[in-house]
Coordinates of C-alpha atoms and ligand atoms in Angstrom, one line a residue:
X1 CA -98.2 31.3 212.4
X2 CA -99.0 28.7 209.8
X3 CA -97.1 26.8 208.4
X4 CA -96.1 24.7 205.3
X5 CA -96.1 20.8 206.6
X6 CA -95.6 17.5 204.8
X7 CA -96.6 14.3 205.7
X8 CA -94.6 11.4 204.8
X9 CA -96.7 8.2 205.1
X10 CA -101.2 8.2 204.5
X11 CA -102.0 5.5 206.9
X12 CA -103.3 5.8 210.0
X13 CA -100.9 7.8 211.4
X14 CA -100.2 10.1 208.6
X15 CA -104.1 10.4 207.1
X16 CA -104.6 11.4 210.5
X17 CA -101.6 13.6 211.2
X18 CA -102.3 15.3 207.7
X19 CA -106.1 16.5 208.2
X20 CA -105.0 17.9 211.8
X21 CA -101.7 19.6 211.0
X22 CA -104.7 21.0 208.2
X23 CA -107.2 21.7 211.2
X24 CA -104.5 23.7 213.0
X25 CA -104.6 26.1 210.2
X26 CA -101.1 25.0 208.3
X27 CA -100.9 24.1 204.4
X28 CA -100.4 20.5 204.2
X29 CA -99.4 18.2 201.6
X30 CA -99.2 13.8 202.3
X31 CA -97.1 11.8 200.9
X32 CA -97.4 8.2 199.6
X33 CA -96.7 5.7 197.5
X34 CA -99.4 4.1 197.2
X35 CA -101.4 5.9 194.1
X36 CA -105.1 4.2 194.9
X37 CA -104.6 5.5 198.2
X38 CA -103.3 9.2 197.6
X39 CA -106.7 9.2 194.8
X40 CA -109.2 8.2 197.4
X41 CA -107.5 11.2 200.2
X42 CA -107.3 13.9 197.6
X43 CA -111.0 13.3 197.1
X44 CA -111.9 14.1 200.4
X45 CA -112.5 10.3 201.5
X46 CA -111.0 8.1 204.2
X47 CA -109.3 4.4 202.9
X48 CA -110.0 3.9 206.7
X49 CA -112.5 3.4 209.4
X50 CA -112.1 5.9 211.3
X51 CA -114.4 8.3 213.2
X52 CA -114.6 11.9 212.5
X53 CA -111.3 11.5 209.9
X54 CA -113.5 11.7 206.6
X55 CA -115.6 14.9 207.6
X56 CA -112.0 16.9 208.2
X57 CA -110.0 15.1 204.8
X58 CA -113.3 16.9 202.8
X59 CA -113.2 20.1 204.6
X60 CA -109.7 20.9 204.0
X61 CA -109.4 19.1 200.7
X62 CA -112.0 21.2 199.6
X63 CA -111.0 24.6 200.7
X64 CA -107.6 23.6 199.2
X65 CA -105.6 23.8 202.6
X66 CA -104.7 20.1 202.3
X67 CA -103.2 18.1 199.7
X68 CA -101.9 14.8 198.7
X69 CA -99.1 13.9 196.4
X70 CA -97.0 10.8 195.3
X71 CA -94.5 13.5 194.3
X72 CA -91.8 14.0 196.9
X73 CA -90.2 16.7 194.6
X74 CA -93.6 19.2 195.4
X75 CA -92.5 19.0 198.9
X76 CA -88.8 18.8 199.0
X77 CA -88.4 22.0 199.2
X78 CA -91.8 23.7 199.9
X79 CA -92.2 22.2 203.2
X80 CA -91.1 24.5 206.4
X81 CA -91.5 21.0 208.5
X82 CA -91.2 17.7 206.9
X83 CA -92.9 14.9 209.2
X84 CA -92.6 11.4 208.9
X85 CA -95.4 8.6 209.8
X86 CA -94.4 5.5 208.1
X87 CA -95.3 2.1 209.4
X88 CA -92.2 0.4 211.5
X89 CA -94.1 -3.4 211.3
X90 CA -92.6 -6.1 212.6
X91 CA -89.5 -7.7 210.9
X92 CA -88.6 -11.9 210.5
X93 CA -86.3 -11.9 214.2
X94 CA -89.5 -9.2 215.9
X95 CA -87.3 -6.5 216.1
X96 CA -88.9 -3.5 214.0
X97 CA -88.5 -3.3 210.1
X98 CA -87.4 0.7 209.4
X99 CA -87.7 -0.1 205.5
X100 CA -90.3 2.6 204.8
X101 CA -88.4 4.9 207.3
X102 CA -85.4 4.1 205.5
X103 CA -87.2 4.4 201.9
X104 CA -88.6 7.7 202.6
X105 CA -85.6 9.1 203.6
X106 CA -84.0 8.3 200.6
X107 CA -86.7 9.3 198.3
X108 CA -86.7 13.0 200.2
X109 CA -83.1 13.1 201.2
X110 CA -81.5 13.9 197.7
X111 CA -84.2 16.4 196.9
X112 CA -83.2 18.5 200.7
X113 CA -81.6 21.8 199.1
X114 CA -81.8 24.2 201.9
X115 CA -81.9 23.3 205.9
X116 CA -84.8 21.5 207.0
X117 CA -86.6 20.2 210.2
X118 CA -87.4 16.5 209.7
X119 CA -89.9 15.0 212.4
X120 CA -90.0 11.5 213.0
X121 CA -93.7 10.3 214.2
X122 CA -93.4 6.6 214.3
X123 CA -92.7 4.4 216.3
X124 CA -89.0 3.4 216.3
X125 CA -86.3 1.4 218.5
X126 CA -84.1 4.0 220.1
X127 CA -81.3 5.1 218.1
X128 CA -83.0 5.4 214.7
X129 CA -83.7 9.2 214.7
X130 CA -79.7 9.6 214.8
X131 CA -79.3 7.0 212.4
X132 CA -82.0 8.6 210.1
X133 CA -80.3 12.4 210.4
X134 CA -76.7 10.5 209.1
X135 CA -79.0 9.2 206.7
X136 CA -80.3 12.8 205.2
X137 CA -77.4 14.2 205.9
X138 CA -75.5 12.3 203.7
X139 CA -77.8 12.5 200.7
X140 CA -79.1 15.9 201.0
X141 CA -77.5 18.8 199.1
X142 CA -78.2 20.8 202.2
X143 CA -76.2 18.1 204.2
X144 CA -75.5 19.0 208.1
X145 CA -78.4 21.9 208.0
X146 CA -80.5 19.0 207.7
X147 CA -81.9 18.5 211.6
X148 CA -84.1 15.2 212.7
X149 CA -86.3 15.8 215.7
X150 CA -88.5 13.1 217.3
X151 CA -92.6 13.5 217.8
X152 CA -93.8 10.2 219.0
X153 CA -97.7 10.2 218.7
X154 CA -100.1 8.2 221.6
X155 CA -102.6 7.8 219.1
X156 CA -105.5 5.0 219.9
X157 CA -107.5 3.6 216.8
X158 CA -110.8 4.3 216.9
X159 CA -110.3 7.8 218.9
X160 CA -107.4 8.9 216.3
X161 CA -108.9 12.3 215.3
X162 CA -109.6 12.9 219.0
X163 CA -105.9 11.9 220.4
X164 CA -104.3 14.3 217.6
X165 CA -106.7 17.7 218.3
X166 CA -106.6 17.3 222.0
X167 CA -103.3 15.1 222.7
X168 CA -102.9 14.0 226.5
X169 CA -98.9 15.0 226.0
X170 CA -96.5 16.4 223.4
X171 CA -93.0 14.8 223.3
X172 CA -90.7 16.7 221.5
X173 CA -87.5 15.1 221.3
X174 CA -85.3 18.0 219.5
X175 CA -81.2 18.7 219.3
X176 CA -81.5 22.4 219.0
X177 CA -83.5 25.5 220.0
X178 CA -84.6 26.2 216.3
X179 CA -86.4 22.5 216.5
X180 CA -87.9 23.6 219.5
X181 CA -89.7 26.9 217.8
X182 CA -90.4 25.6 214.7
X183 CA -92.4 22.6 216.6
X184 CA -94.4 24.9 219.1
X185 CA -94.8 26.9 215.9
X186 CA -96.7 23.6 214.5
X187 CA -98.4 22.5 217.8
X188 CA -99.3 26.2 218.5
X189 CA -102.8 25.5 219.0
X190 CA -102.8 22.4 221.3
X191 CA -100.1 24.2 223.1
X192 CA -102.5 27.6 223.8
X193 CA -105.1 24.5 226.0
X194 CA -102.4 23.7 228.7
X195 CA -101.3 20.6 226.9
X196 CA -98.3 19.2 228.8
X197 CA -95.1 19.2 227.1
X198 CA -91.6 17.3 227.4
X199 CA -88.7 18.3 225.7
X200 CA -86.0 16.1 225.8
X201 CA -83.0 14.4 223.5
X202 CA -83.8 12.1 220.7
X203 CA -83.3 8.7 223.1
X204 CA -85.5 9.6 225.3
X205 CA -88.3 10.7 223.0
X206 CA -88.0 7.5 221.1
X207 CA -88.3 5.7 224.7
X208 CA -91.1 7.5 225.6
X209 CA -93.2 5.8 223.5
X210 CA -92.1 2.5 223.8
X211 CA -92.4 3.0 227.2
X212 CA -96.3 4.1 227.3
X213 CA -96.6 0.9 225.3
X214 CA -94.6 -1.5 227.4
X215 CA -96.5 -0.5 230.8
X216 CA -100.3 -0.4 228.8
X217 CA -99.6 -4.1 227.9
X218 CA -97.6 -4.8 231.4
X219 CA -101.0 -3.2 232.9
X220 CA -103.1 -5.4 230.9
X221 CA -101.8 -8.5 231.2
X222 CA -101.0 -8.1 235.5
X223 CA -105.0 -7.4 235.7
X224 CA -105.1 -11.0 233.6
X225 CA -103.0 -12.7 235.9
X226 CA -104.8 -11.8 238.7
X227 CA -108.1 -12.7 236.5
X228 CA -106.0 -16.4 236.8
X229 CA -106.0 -15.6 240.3
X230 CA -109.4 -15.6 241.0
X231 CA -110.2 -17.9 238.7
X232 CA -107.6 -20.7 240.8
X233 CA -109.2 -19.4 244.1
X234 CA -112.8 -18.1 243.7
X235 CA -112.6 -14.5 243.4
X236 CA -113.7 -12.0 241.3
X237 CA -111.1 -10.0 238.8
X238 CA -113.7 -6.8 238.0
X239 CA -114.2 -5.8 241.8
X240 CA -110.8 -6.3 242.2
X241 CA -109.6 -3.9 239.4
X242 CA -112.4 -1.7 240.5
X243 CA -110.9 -1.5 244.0
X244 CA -107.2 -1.2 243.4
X245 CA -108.2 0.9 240.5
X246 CA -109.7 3.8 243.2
X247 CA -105.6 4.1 244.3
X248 CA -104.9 7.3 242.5
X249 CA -101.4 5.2 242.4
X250 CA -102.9 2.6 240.3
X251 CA -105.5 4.3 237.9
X252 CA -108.6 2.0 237.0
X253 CA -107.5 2.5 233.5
X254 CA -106.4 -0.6 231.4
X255 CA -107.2 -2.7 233.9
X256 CA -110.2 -4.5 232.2
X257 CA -109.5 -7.8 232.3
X258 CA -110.6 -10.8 229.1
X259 CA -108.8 -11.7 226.2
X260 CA -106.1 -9.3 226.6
X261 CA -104.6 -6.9 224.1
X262 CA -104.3 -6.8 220.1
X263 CA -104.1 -4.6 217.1
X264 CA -101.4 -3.2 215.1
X265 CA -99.0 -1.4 217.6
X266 CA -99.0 -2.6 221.3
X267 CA -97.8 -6.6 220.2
X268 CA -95.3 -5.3 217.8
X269 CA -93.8 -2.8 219.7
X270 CA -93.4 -4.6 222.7
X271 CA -91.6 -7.0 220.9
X272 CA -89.7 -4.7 219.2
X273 CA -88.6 -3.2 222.4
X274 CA -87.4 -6.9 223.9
X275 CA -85.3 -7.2 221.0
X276 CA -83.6 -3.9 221.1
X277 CA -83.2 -4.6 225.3
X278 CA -81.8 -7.8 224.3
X279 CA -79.1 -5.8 222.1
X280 CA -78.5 -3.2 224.5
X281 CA -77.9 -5.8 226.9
X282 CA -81.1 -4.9 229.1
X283 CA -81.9 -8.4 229.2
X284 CA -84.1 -8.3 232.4
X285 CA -86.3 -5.9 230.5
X286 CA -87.0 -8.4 227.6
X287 CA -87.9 -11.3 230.2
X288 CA -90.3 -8.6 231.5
X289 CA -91.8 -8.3 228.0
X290 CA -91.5 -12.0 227.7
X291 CA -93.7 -12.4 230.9
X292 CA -96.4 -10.1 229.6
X293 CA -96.4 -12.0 225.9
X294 CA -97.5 -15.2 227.6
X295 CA -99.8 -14.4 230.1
X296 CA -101.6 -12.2 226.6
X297 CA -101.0 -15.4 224.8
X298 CA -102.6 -17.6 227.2
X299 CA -105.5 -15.8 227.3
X300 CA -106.7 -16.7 224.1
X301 CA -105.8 -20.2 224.6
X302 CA -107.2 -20.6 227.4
X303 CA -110.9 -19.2 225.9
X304 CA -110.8 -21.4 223.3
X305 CA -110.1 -24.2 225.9
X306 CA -112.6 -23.0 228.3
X307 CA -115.5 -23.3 224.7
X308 CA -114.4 -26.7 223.9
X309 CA -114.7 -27.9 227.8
X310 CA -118.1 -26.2 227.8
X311 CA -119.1 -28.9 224.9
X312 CA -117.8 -32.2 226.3
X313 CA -114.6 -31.5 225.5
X314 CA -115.1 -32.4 221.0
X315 CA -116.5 -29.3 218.9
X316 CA -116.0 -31.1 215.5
X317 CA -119.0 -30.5 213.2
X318 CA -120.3 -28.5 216.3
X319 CA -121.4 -24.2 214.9
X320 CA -120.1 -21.9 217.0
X321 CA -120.9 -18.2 217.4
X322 CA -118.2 -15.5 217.9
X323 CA -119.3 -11.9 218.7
X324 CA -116.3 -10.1 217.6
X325 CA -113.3 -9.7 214.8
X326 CA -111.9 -6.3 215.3
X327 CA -109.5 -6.5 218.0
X328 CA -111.2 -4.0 220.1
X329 CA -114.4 -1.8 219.6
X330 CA -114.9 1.6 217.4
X331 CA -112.4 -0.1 214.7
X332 CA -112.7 -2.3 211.7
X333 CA -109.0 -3.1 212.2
X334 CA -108.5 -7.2 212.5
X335 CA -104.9 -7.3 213.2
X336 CA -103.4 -9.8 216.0
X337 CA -107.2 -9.6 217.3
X338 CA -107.8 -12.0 220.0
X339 CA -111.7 -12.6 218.4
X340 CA -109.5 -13.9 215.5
X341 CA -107.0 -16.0 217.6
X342 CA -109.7 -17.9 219.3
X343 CA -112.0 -18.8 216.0
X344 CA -109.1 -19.9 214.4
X345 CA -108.0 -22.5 217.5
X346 CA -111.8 -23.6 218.0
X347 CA -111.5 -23.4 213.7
X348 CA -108.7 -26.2 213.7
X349 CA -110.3 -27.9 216.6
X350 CA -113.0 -29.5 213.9
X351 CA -116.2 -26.7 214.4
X352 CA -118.0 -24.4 212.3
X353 CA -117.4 -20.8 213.1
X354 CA -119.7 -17.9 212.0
X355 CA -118.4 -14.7 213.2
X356 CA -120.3 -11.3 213.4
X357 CA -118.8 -7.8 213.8
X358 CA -120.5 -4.4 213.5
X359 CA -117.2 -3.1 211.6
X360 CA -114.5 -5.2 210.5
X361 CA -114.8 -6.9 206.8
X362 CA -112.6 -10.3 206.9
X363 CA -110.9 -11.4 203.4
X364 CA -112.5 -14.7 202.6
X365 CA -110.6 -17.5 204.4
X366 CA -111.4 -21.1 204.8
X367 CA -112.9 -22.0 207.7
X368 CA -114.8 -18.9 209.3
X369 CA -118.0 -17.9 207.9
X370 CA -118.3 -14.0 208.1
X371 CA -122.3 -13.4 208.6
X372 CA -124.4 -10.4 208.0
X373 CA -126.0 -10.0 210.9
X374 CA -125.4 -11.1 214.9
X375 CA -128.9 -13.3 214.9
X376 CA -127.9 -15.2 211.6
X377 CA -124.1 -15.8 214.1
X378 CA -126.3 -17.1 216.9
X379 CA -129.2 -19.5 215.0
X380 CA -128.2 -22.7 215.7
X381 CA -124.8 -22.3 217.9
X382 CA -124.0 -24.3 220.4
X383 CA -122.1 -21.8 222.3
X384 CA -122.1 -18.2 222.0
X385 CA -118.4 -16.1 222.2
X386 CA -118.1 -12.6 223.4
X387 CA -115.2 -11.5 222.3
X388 CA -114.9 -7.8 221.1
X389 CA -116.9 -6.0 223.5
X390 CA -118.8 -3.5 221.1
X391 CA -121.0 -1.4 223.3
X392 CA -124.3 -3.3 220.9
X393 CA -123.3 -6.4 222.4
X394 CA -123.9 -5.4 226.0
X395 CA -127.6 -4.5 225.4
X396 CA -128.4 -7.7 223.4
X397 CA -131.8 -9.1 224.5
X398 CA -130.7 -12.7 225.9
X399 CA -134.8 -14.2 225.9
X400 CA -134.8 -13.5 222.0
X401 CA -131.5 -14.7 221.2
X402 CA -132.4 -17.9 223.5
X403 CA -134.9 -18.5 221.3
X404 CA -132.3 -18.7 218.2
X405 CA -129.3 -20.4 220.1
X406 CA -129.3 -24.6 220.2
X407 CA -127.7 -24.2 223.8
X408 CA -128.3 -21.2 226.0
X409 CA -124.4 -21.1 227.0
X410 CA -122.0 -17.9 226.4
X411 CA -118.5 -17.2 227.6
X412 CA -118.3 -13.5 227.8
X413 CA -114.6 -13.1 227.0
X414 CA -114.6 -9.3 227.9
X415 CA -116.3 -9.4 231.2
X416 CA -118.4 -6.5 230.2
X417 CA -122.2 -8.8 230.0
X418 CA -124.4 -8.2 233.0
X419 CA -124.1 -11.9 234.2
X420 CA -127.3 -11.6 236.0
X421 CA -129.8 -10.7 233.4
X422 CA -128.7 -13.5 231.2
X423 CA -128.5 -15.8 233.8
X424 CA -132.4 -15.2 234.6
X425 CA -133.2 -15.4 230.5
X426 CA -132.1 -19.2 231.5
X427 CA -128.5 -18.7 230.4
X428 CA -124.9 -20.2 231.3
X429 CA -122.9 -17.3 231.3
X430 CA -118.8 -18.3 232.0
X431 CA -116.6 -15.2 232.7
X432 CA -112.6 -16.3 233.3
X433 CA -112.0 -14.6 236.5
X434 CA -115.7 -14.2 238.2
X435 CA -116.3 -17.1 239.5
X436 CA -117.9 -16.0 242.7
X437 CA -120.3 -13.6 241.3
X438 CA -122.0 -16.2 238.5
Ligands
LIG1 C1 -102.3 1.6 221.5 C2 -101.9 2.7 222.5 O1 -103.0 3.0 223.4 C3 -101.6 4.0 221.8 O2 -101.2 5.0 222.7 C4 -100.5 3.7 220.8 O3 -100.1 4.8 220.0 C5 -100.9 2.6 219.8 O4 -101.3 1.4 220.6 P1 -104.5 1.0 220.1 O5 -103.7 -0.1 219.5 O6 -105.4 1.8 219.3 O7 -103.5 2.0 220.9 O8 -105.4 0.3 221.2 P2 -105.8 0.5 222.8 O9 -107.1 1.3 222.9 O10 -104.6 1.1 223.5 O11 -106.0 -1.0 223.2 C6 -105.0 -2.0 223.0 C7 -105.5 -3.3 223.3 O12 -105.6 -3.6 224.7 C8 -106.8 -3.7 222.7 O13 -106.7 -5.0 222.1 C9 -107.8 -3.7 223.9 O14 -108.9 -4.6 223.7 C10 -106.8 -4.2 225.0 N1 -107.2 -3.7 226.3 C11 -107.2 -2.4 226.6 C12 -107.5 -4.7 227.3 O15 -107.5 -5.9 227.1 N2 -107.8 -4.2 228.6 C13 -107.8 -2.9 228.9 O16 -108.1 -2.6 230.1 C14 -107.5 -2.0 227.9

């Protein structure tokens, strides 16, 4: 059956959220309150990079099936199923800001007239979804028929459009058996293609995902202490995620080793999640998340170390390519990227850093020098970076760009460059945590 669906929030999330609820065959109208933003979606275009988003916002903006409003009072009470996918960034003390939560709420609350499922999609320490419903509740005309259900979404940049058709899970985190329908009413489609499903009460639901979060980055940053390992003793960090990786147990997944994790979600929501374990007294859990912070943070450090050892230990005055802004490949999305971390350490160190990136667009900042293309990065460095492995960077061409580099050294801070072939092109190629295969 289809279904009318809001949207509450156009970023990532909810731009995404929108034009699938849309592909699933519901009427959908987003919400913002950003005006430049909700003019660029209802023309059928994307404010973000992100594949396969802008070809579904012009199909069903077109045919009419999706809409986007500033005006919470067109979908107050025309909405079967009200979702909401604001940002929850991270507040002065780390633990998660609910302002736009908290905002939206009260912008839609007072307009609730008759009993309505509201769907929270973001990511939120537990407890909020009750905290939210008392919210509504208490604003709404409809008051107690109003009902909060929690939807977390696993959603990775760059594969956003993908993660919402064809989700690996659904969580439904519901109080009642109406929630329950009305939600495999709205998933019907995913839910006809096997797709696993929990149901569960609103606590867990909001753990889940702070959960999937916690162990991605605890994965991460174990296969980087082990890349220490090696490192300290001679071994080599990619055979030895390849190996343990074969343990069905284990999973070779998020177990690629290098600068470690970044972006908008996974270092504010583990932090988020140490505060609230700190306040529920879970303390061993935040010194878990503490542990995983630091060895992340010291990977950066340590690269930027590793480039200024590489030239005699001074870089002032010294140009200095870096192969990488986004913090990961497939997104133009800069924030907390590692690429970023490390130019701005070797930056304040005294060199001259020209950064390339197939995607990301960096507002002008002293200091870096954002160049048009990767060979106009590498003329005249005197170290090369690899630090955002985009898949063009693996099949670079080391004779030529030897032949534009001052020095032939490179630290591939991904370990995804074929050591070998560089190598023989006359190259010093310095992975952390491969020491015996160089
Ligand atoms: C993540 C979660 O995967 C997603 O489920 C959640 O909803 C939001 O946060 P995303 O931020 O898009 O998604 O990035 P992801 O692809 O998970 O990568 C996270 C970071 O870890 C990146 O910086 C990536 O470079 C790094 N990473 C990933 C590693 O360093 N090693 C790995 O093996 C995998």
């Amino acid at each position: 059956m289809n279904l009318r669906v809001s949207v509450i929030g156009t970023n990532y999330l909810g731009a995404t959220h929108a034009a699938g609820m849309a592909e699933f065959g519901h009427r959908v109208i987003g919400v913002d309150i950003d005006h430049e933003r909700i003019a660029t979606l209802s023309s059928g275009r994307s404010h973000i990079y992100e594949v396969g988003l802008e070809p579904m916002l012009a199909l069903h903006t077109q045919s009419g099936r999706l809409r986007f409003t500033t005006d919470y009072r067109l979908i107050a009470d025309w909405a079967d199923v009200h979702f909401l996918a604001l940002g929850t960034p991270s507040g002065a003390s780390g633990a998660a800001d609910l302002s736009q939560l908290e905002a939206a709420v009260d912008a839609l609350g007072p307009l609730l007239t008759r009993p309505t499922l509201v769907v929270g999609k973001s990511t939120v320490p537990v407890g909020t979804a009750v905290r939210l419903q008392d919210r509504l509740r208490a604003l709404a005309p409809a008051g107690d028929g109003i009902e909060v259900a929690w939807n977390p979404e696993f959603l990775r940049e760059g594969f956003a459009v993908e993660d919402t058709l064809r989700p690996d899970r659904l969580v439904f985190g519901v109080q009642s058996e109406d929630a329950l329908e009305l939600l495999e009413q709205v998933y019907a489609i995913p839910l006809t293609e096997s797709t696993p499903v929990v149901h569960c009460d609103l606590a867990t639901a909001e753990l889940i995902k702070t959960a999937a979060n916690a162990f991605l980055a605890t994965k991460i940053s174990f296969i980087n202490s082990m890349a220490q390992m090696c490192q300290a003793a001679g071994g080599d960090v990619v055979l030895l995620a390849d190996a343990i990786g074969y343990d069905q147990r284990i999973g070779r997944e998020f177990l690629n080793a290098g600068l470690g994790f970044g972006g908008g979600c996974l270092p504010k929501d583990i932090r988020a999640l140490a505060v609230r374990a700190e306040g529920l007294g879970v303390g061993v859990l935040a010194q878990l998340i503490e542990a995983v912070e630091a060895i992340n943070a010291g990977q950066r450090v340590e690269l930027a170390e590793l480039a200024v050892a590489q030239l005699g230990g001074d870089v002032r005055g010294a140009r200095i390519a870096v192969l990488g802004a986004a913090f990961k490949p497939g997104t133009d999305d800069t924030r907390n990227s590692p690429a970023l971390t490390v130019a701005e350490h070797l930056y304040a160190a005294g060199a001259e850093v020209a950064i390339y990136d197939p995607q990301a667009r960096l507002p002008p900042r002293p200091g870096f020098t954002q160049v048009a293309t990767l060979d106009e990065a590498v003329t005249g460095a005197e170290i090369v970076l690899h630090l955002t492995e985009w898949p063009e960077f693996r099949y670079l061409d080391p004779e030529r760009l030897g032949a534009l580099a001052k020095n032939k050294i490179i630290i591939d801070g991904r370990l995804k460059l074929h050591a070998p072939t560089w190598r023989d092109a006359g190259w010093k190629v310095v992975q952390i945590g491969r020491a015996a295969t160089l």
